[in-house]
Amino acid sequence: MTESADIAIVGAGAAGLAFAWKVAAPGLKVVVLEAGQPVDQRRAPSLDRDWELALQTRYNANPNIRQGPADYPVDDSDSDIRPAIFSAVGGSTVRWGAHFPRFRPSDFRTASLDGVGRDWPISYADLAPWYDLNDRMMATAGLAGDPGNPPRAPRPCPPLPLCPATRRLAKGFDRLGWHWWPSDAAIRSTADGARAACNNCGPCGVGCPRHARASADIAYLDAARARGVEVRAGATVTGLTVKGGAVTGLRYADAGGAHDLACAEVVLAGNALGTARLLHGTLDHPLLGKGLMMHPTAIVTGLFEDDLKSWRGPFAASLVSQEFYETDTARGFTRGFQMQALRGQGPLTTALGGYGLPLAWGRAHAPAFTQGFGRSLSLTVTCDDLAEDGNRIEMHPTRRDRHGLPVPRLIYRVGENSLKMLAYGMARAGEALCAAGAGQITVNPLSRNAGFHLMGTARMGTDAAKSLADPHGRVHGLVNLSVVDASVFVTAAAVNPTPTLQAIALRSADAMQARLGLVRKETA
Amino acid sequence: MTYPLLPALLDTLLPGDGADWPAAGAHGVAARMDDLAAGAPGGSEALAAVLEALPADFESRPPEDRETLLRRIDADDPDRFARVVTAAYNAYYTDPAVRDVIERLTGYENRPPQPLGYDLPPFDESLLDAVKARGPIWRAVPEE
């Protein structure tokens, strides 16, 4: 007899676990299927001397290099940017820097305001209550009063500290009269229960043994299980079954073989690549996979003469500048970018180039290391990407993974608007670092490894001809199939999408509860 | 695998500075480099190919000649050579004695980042006075 679930969620990452926790209700069987395994962050590589080697191997962000048991290949031969995704309970948040900004109100209205892209069918105000709820669950650190963003509820934790290098950068921004603000971060700056306060060790990307840095598993897994959610790790969903305009269930494979699961509702939260793989063959819509947006990112690094010991503090969560976030057509492009400070790195990563090219080998090597280590600070230039016509996720016509699923093809070229924005932004980042006192500036004009934000390939909207899903992520034409990851994004904004995709997941979960007649007491 | 020319290759890639920094080959990281190359996709093949391209008298040549030779091999196949350089850096910068040098020269302690972490003073909100004084810069959007 086929097992059944009321709600099956594909993917135990940022969106999937948030959705599961929110939708759970007494008597409801909610099953989350995750191809990856749990990660014991209490034993993170940052406790080992060779932690920097882990970044190249089992914590490598690129699945084509990592080649873990749960990874599937991604054909990136036609992409300017390589994929950076992680398969685990907790998803890519296990491997992230926990920078946690919200989209701005204008990000939801780019067509009305700037004549580019499309307007979302929802607004910032629509999402705000779920942003707030998610801040509480993830335990966001930050400071109220940012003039770059709308007023909002206080964060659960005060902002993370600056270090001597980022303090100097802040002064540089002040000298130029530009905006800066301490980063919103999904990192506890104060202890609470089992989560200790951040101790500024630096490499958040290999997991946090203190659980100070949130990931979806740390923030949502136990809470979801307490509500009766079942998470099955090592379970790869291999297909959906559809009958008469509805999904009847799914197939998945685990160590025990192949299984069928009949489902009243199926929710896809496997990131844009994983979701596109499952929608392929299930849904016949001309927009499926089209309009892929990433965040083209340049990295500008400044070297300072004095020793700043710039490795101290979370590598990606210190301060940002959103001075150039909104559109100013005099700059020669539409929309804008964020500059985000990145701290110095460990010795090996510094030698391997950090955010740019490796240090030269040979007699010049030792002096170059001495001049650079602990004295560098970088700024990203992260662009609001427009949905270009040719950028898309397709399925490879012949290549299959170990489960017989098609290998996804990432087809992506940086568009003209983003190229202009990158050029302008690199110049501004260089100015800021010089104003901070950096003597030597180096530029990585496009981080090839920055494929961590994949958005827009099943975008939401009210018109079934122009969108894949409705404003709550329900796929048009399939009444019980939803998408709640960044596939449904309509625009990319210029910041990390995780808070936004989690807010969408929480909001969609509440909508599903209401639709199913299940009402939990607490609301957003 | 034992490669007789690997120490000389390492000494050319990472010759140190004759004072604080040891030369990688003389310091004895060859075996670890070999291991680390084997753990990376294409690493062992790259190392074998580069070593095979070296002349038999590579070790006895002056450092400048060795460097020139390696630059030629690098130019022939940059991706392959980059794998070898990565393995060399991996071995060198995870060596405890090299980490002692780094600690002495920079203050970066020879220990893992955790569990001790690093101390930083709390965020000082007065740093934001100038930013606050400018007022809002986000664009309000009329709600439907």
PDB file of C-alpha atoms in Angstrom, chain A residues 265-468:
ATOM      1  CA  GLU A 265      -0.109  18.957  -1.420  1.00  0.00           C
ATOM      2  CA  VAL A 266       3.423  19.089  -2.821  1.00  0.00           C
ATOM      3  CA  VAL A 267       5.712  22.047  -2.135  1.00  0.00           C
ATOM      4  CA  LEU A 268       8.939  22.544  -4.061  1.00  0.00           C
ATOM      5  CA  ALA A 269      11.797  24.223  -2.200  1.00  0.00           C
ATOM      6  CA  GLY A 270      14.880  22.741  -3.835  1.00  0.00           C
ATOM      7  CA  ASN A 271      16.394  26.007  -5.158  1.00  0.00           C
ATOM      8  CA  ALA A 272      15.900  27.136  -8.735  1.00  0.00           C
ATOM      9  CA  LEU A 273      17.984  24.291 -10.165  1.00  0.00           C
ATOM     10  CA  GLY A 274      16.351  21.495  -8.203  1.00  0.00           C
ATOM     11  CA  THR A 275      12.870  22.897  -8.639  1.00  0.00           C
ATOM     12  CA  ALA A 276      13.317  23.311 -12.386  1.00  0.00           C
ATOM     13  CA  ARG A 277      14.415  19.673 -12.616  1.00  0.00           C
ATOM     14  CA  LEU A 278      11.186  18.486 -11.041  1.00  0.00           C
ATOM     15  CA  LEU A 279       8.930  20.895 -12.916  1.00  0.00           C
ATOM     16  CA  HIS A 280      10.527  19.777 -16.159  1.00  0.00           C
ATOM     17  CA  GLY A 281       8.316  17.051 -17.523  1.00  0.00           C
ATOM     18  CA  THR A 282       5.531  17.958 -15.097  1.00  0.00           C
ATOM     19  CA  LEU A 283       4.619  21.385 -16.317  1.00  0.00           C
ATOM     20  CA  ASP A 284       4.400  22.599 -19.883  1.00  0.00           C
ATOM     21  CA  HIS A 285       4.750  26.362 -19.709  1.00  0.00           C
ATOM     22  CA  PRO A 286       6.787  28.502 -22.093  1.00  0.00           C
ATOM     23  CA  LEU A 287       8.270  30.514 -19.219  1.00  0.00           C
ATOM     24  CA  LEU A 288       9.521  27.542 -17.198  1.00  0.00           C
ATOM     25  CA  GLY A 289      13.232  28.028 -16.557  1.00  0.00           C
ATOM     26  CA  LYS A 290      13.303  31.392 -18.335  1.00  0.00           C
ATOM     27  CA  GLY A 291      14.363  34.729 -16.885  1.00  0.00           C
ATOM     28  CA  LEU A 292      17.113  33.378 -14.639  1.00  0.00           C
ATOM     29  CA  MET A 293      18.597  36.102 -12.474  1.00  0.00           C
ATOM     30  CA  MET A 294      21.798  35.870 -10.452  1.00  0.00           C
ATOM     31  CA  HIS A 295      23.788  38.488  -8.611  1.00  0.00           C
ATOM     32  CA  PRO A 296      26.759  39.434 -10.788  1.00  0.00           C
ATOM     33  CA  THR A 297      29.417  40.364  -8.270  1.00  0.00           C
ATOM     34  CA  ALA A 298      32.720  42.161  -8.582  1.00  0.00           C
ATOM     35  CA  ILE A 299      35.142  42.161  -5.676  1.00  0.00           C
ATOM     36  CA  VAL A 300      37.459  45.086  -5.048  1.00  0.00           C
ATOM     37  CA  THR A 301      40.217  44.578  -2.514  1.00  0.00           C
ATOM     38  CA  GLY A 302      42.272  47.217  -0.758  1.00  0.00           C
ATOM     39  CA  LEU A 303      45.635  46.604   0.876  1.00  0.00           C
ATOM     40  CA  PHE A 304      46.575  48.700   3.877  1.00  0.00           C
ATOM     41  CA  GLU A 305      50.106  49.471   4.980  1.00  0.00           C
ATOM     42  CA  ASP A 306      49.569  48.717   8.613  1.00  0.00           C
ATOM     43  CA  ASP A 307      48.642  45.431  10.220  1.00  0.00           C
ATOM     44  CA  LEU A 308      44.865  45.433  10.797  1.00  0.00           C
ATOM     45  CA  LYS A 309      44.510  41.737  11.610  1.00  0.00           C
ATOM     46  CA  SER A 310      41.558  41.826   9.281  1.00  0.00           C
ATOM     47  CA  TRP A 311      40.737  38.123   9.702  1.00  0.00           C
ATOM     48  CA  ARG A 312      38.796  38.819  12.903  1.00  0.00           C
ATOM     49  CA  GLY A 313      35.020  38.761  12.701  1.00  0.00           C
ATOM     50  CA  PRO A 314      32.414  37.014  10.506  1.00  0.00           C
ATOM     51  CA  PHE A 315      33.855  37.179   7.021  1.00  0.00           C
ATOM     52  CA  ALA A 316      30.734  38.495   5.289  1.00  0.00           C
ATOM     53  CA  ALA A 317      28.771  40.231   8.027  1.00  0.00           C
ATOM     54  CA  SER A 318      30.173  43.552   9.167  1.00  0.00           C
ATOM     55  CA  LEU A 319      28.860  46.534   7.209  1.00  0.00           C
ATOM     56  CA  VAL A 320      27.291  47.441   3.892  1.00  0.00           C
ATOM     57  CA  SER A 321      26.791  50.560   1.826  1.00  0.00           C
ATOM     58  CA  GLN A 322      23.556  51.048  -0.071  1.00  0.00           C
ATOM     59  CA  GLU A 323      24.481  54.509  -1.324  1.00  0.00           C
ATOM     60  CA  PHE A 324      23.940  53.422  -4.933  1.00  0.00           C
ATOM     61  CA  TYR A 325      20.983  51.099  -4.446  1.00  0.00           C
ATOM     62  CA  GLU A 326      18.182  53.077  -6.092  1.00  0.00           C
ATOM     63  CA  THR A 327      18.033  54.063  -9.753  1.00  0.00           C
ATOM     64  CA  ASP A 328      19.846  57.192 -10.929  1.00  0.00           C
ATOM     65  CA  THR A 329      19.829  57.143 -14.718  1.00  0.00           C
ATOM     66  CA  ALA A 330      22.677  59.664 -14.802  1.00  0.00           C
ATOM     67  CA  ARG A 331      24.936  56.752 -13.860  1.00  0.00           C
ATOM     68  CA  GLY A 332      24.211  55.069 -17.183  1.00  0.00           C
ATOM     69  CA  PHE A 333      22.260  52.079 -15.918  1.00  0.00           C
ATOM     70  CA  THR A 334      18.973  51.238 -14.259  1.00  0.00           C
ATOM     71  CA  ARG A 335      18.554  49.971 -10.696  1.00  0.00           C
ATOM     72  CA  GLY A 336      21.569  49.742  -8.409  1.00  0.00           C
ATOM     73  CA  PHE A 337      24.004  47.766  -6.324  1.00  0.00           C
ATOM     74  CA  GLN A 338      25.138  47.118  -2.814  1.00  0.00           C
ATOM     75  CA  MET A 339      28.696  47.198  -1.521  1.00  0.00           C
ATOM     76  CA  GLN A 340      29.338  44.651   1.221  1.00  0.00           C
ATOM     77  CA  ALA A 341      32.539  44.460   3.234  1.00  0.00           C
ATOM     78  CA  LEU A 342      34.415  41.167   3.215  1.00  0.00           C
ATOM     79  CA  ARG A 343      37.096  40.677   5.813  1.00  0.00           C
ATOM     80  CA  GLY A 344      40.536  39.210   5.296  1.00  0.00           C
ATOM     81  CA  GLN A 345      40.891  35.452   5.123  1.00  0.00           C
ATOM     82  CA  GLY A 346      43.047  32.698   6.560  1.00  0.00           C
ATOM     83  CA  PRO A 347      46.674  32.203   5.497  1.00  0.00           C
ATOM     84  CA  LEU A 348      46.090  29.487   2.925  1.00  0.00           C
ATOM     85  CA  THR A 349      43.085  31.196   1.382  1.00  0.00           C
ATOM     86  CA  THR A 350      45.076  34.429   1.233  1.00  0.00           C
ATOM     87  CA  ALA A 351      47.872  32.651  -0.652  1.00  0.00           C
ATOM     88  CA  LEU A 352      45.331  31.111  -3.018  1.00  0.00           C
ATOM     89  CA  GLY A 353      44.041  34.544  -3.871  1.00  0.00           C
ATOM     90  CA  GLY A 354      41.104  34.977  -1.562  1.00  0.00           C
ATOM     91  CA  TYR A 355      38.629  36.887  -3.679  1.00  0.00           C
ATOM     92  CA  GLY A 356      41.002  37.411  -6.599  1.00  0.00           C
ATOM     93  CA  LEU A 357      44.018  35.799  -8.210  1.00  0.00           C
ATOM     94  CA  PRO A 358      46.445  33.541  -6.297  1.00  0.00           C
ATOM     95  CA  LEU A 359      49.589  35.182  -4.998  1.00  0.00           C
ATOM     96  CA  ALA A 360      52.461  34.720  -7.421  1.00  0.00           C
ATOM     97  CA  TRP A 361      54.708  31.735  -6.830  1.00  0.00           C
ATOM     98  CA  GLY A 362      58.464  32.123  -6.849  1.00  0.00           C
ATOM     99  CA  ARG A 363      60.695  34.655  -5.170  1.00  0.00           C
ATOM    100  CA  ALA A 364      57.949  37.271  -5.062  1.00  0.00           C
ATOM    101  CA  HIS A 365      55.670  35.033  -3.033  1.00  0.00           C
ATOM    102  CA  ALA A 366      56.865  35.516   0.544  1.00  0.00           C
ATOM    103  CA  PRO A 367      56.960  39.343   0.306  1.00  0.00           C
ATOM    104  CA  ALA A 368      53.519  39.380  -1.289  1.00  0.00           C
ATOM    105  CA  PHE A 369      52.072  37.260   1.496  1.00  0.00           C
ATOM    106  CA  THR A 370      53.640  39.410   4.197  1.00  0.00           C
ATOM    107  CA  GLN A 371      52.329  42.580   2.572  1.00  0.00           C
ATOM    108  CA  GLY A 372      48.813  41.235   2.166  1.00  0.00           C
ATOM    109  CA  PHE A 373      47.933  38.955   5.033  1.00  0.00           C
ATOM    110  CA  GLY A 374      45.841  40.645   7.705  1.00  0.00           C
ATOM    111  CA  ARG A 375      46.042  43.923   5.807  1.00  0.00           C
ATOM    112  CA  SER A 376      43.333  43.405   3.210  1.00  0.00           C
ATOM    113  CA  LEU A 377      39.686  44.351   3.127  1.00  0.00           C
ATOM    114  CA  SER A 378      37.318  43.805   0.224  1.00  0.00           C
ATOM    115  CA  LEU A 379      34.064  45.249  -1.013  1.00  0.00           C
ATOM    116  CA  THR A 380      31.643  43.330  -3.153  1.00  0.00           C
ATOM    117  CA  VAL A 381      29.694  45.122  -5.836  1.00  0.00           C
ATOM    118  CA  THR A 382      26.487  43.101  -5.938  1.00  0.00           C
ATOM    119  CA  CYS A 383      24.201  44.032  -8.820  1.00  0.00           C
ATOM    120  CA  ASP A 384      20.445  44.044  -9.106  1.00  0.00           C
ATOM    121  CA  ASP A 385      20.260  41.758 -12.124  1.00  0.00           C
ATOM    122  CA  LEU A 386      17.560  42.155 -14.736  1.00  0.00           C
ATOM    123  CA  ALA A 387      15.845  39.103 -16.155  1.00  0.00           C
ATOM    124  CA  GLU A 388      17.553  38.861 -19.562  1.00  0.00           C
ATOM    125  CA  ASP A 389      15.803  36.992 -22.358  1.00  0.00           C
ATOM    126  CA  GLY A 390      18.451  34.337 -22.901  1.00  0.00           C
ATOM    127  CA  ASN A 391      19.351  33.548 -19.303  1.00  0.00           C
ATOM    128  CA  ARG A 392      17.692  30.342 -18.240  1.00  0.00           C
ATOM    129  CA  ILE A 393      17.835  26.882 -16.745  1.00  0.00           C
ATOM    130  CA  GLU A 394      17.352  24.077 -19.222  1.00  0.00           C
ATOM    131  CA  MET A 395      17.639  20.332 -18.978  1.00  0.00           C
ATOM    132  CA  HIS A 396      20.520  18.682 -20.772  1.00  0.00           C
ATOM    133  CA  PRO A 397      19.161  16.664 -23.698  1.00  0.00           C
ATOM    134  CA  THR A 398      21.172  13.536 -22.898  1.00  0.00           C
ATOM    135  CA  ARG A 399      23.079  13.773 -19.613  1.00  0.00           C
ATOM    136  CA  ARG A 400      21.454  12.148 -16.587  1.00  0.00           C
ATOM    137  CA  ASP A 401      22.486  11.920 -12.949  1.00  0.00           C
ATOM    138  CA  ARG A 402      22.656   8.738 -10.908  1.00  0.00           C
ATOM    139  CA  HIS A 403      18.898   8.796 -10.381  1.00  0.00           C
ATOM    140  CA  GLY A 404      18.129   9.236 -14.057  1.00  0.00           C
ATOM    141  CA  LEU A 405      17.142  12.863 -13.609  1.00  0.00           C
ATOM    142  CA  PRO A 406      18.266  15.268 -16.320  1.00  0.00           C
ATOM    143  CA  VAL A 407      21.393  17.312 -15.602  1.00  0.00           C
ATOM    144  CA  PRO A 408      20.402  20.980 -15.430  1.00  0.00           C
ATOM    145  CA  ARG A 409      22.128  23.456 -17.706  1.00  0.00           C
ATOM    146  CA  LEU A 410      22.879  26.892 -16.342  1.00  0.00           C
ATOM    147  CA  ILE A 411      22.775  29.282 -19.270  1.00  0.00           C
ATOM    148  CA  TYR A 412      23.731  32.740 -18.132  1.00  0.00           C
ATOM    149  CA  ARG A 413      25.527  35.763 -19.552  1.00  0.00           C
ATOM    150  CA  VAL A 414      25.943  38.996 -17.617  1.00  0.00           C
ATOM    151  CA  GLY A 415      23.662  41.534 -19.268  1.00  0.00           C
ATOM    152  CA  GLU A 416      24.599  44.951 -20.544  1.00  0.00           C
ATOM    153  CA  ASN A 417      22.899  46.815 -17.691  1.00  0.00           C
ATOM    154  CA  SER A 418      24.718  44.705 -15.112  1.00  0.00           C
ATOM    155  CA  LEU A 419      28.054  45.156 -16.904  1.00  0.00           C
ATOM    156  CA  LYS A 420      27.655  48.940 -16.752  1.00  0.00           C
ATOM    157  CA  MET A 421      26.658  48.686 -13.123  1.00  0.00           C
ATOM    158  CA  LEU A 422      29.678  46.531 -12.300  1.00  0.00           C
ATOM    159  CA  ALA A 423      32.045  48.996 -13.966  1.00  0.00           C
ATOM    160  CA  TYR A 424      30.539  51.938 -12.114  1.00  0.00           C
ATOM    161  CA  GLY A 425      30.433  50.028  -8.855  1.00  0.00           C
ATOM    162  CA  MET A 426      34.050  48.881  -9.034  1.00  0.00           C
ATOM    163  CA  ALA A 427      35.152  52.482  -9.387  1.00  0.00           C
ATOM    164  CA  ARG A 428      33.060  53.512  -6.363  1.00  0.00           C
ATOM    165  CA  ALA A 429      34.328  50.594  -4.275  1.00  0.00           C
ATOM    166  CA  GLY A 430      37.884  51.577  -5.132  1.00  0.00           C
ATOM    167  CA  GLU A 431      37.137  55.150  -4.058  1.00  0.00           C
ATOM    168  CA  ALA A 432      35.730  53.952  -0.767  1.00  0.00           C
ATOM    169  CA  LEU A 433      38.742  51.775  -0.018  1.00  0.00           C
ATOM    170  CA  CYS A 434      41.124  54.592  -0.920  1.00  0.00           C
ATOM    171  CA  ALA A 435      39.152  56.938   1.332  1.00  0.00           C
ATOM    172  CA  ALA A 436      39.620  54.332   4.052  1.00  0.00           C
ATOM    173  CA  GLY A 437      43.374  54.506   3.559  1.00  0.00           C
ATOM    174  CA  ALA A 438      44.099  51.543   1.307  1.00  0.00           C
ATOM    175  CA  GLY A 439      47.236  52.040  -0.762  1.00  0.00           C
ATOM    176  CA  GLN A 440      46.838  49.322  -3.341  1.00  0.00           C
ATOM    177  CA  ILE A 441      43.583  48.338  -5.018  1.00  0.00           C
ATOM    178  CA  THR A 442      43.000  45.113  -6.920  1.00  0.00           C
ATOM    179  CA  VAL A 443      39.852  44.206  -8.793  1.00  0.00           C
ATOM    180  CA  ASN A 444      38.137  40.935  -9.605  1.00  0.00           C
ATOM    181  CA  PRO A 445      35.662  42.220 -12.226  1.00  0.00           C
ATOM    182  CA  LEU A 446      33.359  39.205 -11.984  1.00  0.00           C
ATOM    183  CA  SER A 447      33.423  36.555  -9.306  1.00  0.00           C
ATOM    184  CA  ARG A 448      32.986  33.375 -11.317  1.00  0.00           C
ATOM    185  CA  ASN A 449      32.098  31.449  -8.170  1.00  0.00           C
ATOM    186  CA  ALA A 450      29.228  33.678  -7.098  1.00  0.00           C
ATOM    187  CA  GLY A 451      26.377  31.477  -8.321  1.00  0.00           C
ATOM    188  CA  PHE A 452      24.745  31.231  -4.924  1.00  0.00           C
ATOM    189  CA  HIS A 453      21.577  33.196  -5.730  1.00  0.00           C
ATOM    190  CA  LEU A 454      19.452  31.604  -8.460  1.00  0.00           C
ATOM    191  CA  MET A 455      16.171  33.404  -8.964  1.00  0.00           C
ATOM    192  CA  GLY A 456      13.175  33.923 -11.199  1.00  0.00           C
ATOM    193  CA  THR A 457      12.800  30.707 -13.215  1.00  0.00           C
ATOM    194  CA  ALA A 458       9.218  30.053 -12.044  1.00  0.00           C
ATOM    195  CA  ARG A 459       8.166  33.594 -11.272  1.00  0.00           C
ATOM    196  CA  MET A 460       4.973  34.494  -9.488  1.00  0.00           C
ATOM    197  CA  GLY A 461       2.170  36.629 -10.895  1.00  0.00           C
ATOM    198  CA  THR A 462      -1.552  36.847 -11.328  1.00  0.00           C
ATOM    199  CA  ASP A 463      -1.611  36.177 -15.074  1.00  0.00           C
ATOM    200  CA  ALA A 464      -1.097  32.503 -15.882  1.00  0.00           C
ATOM    201  CA  ALA A 465       0.261  33.404 -19.299  1.00  0.00           C
ATOM    202  CA  LYS A 466       2.996  35.603 -17.838  1.00  0.00           C
ATOM    203  CA  SER A 467       3.896  33.730 -14.682  1.00  0.00           C
ATOM    204  CA  LEU A 468       4.268  30.186 -13.361  1.00  0.00           C
TER     205      LEU A 468
END
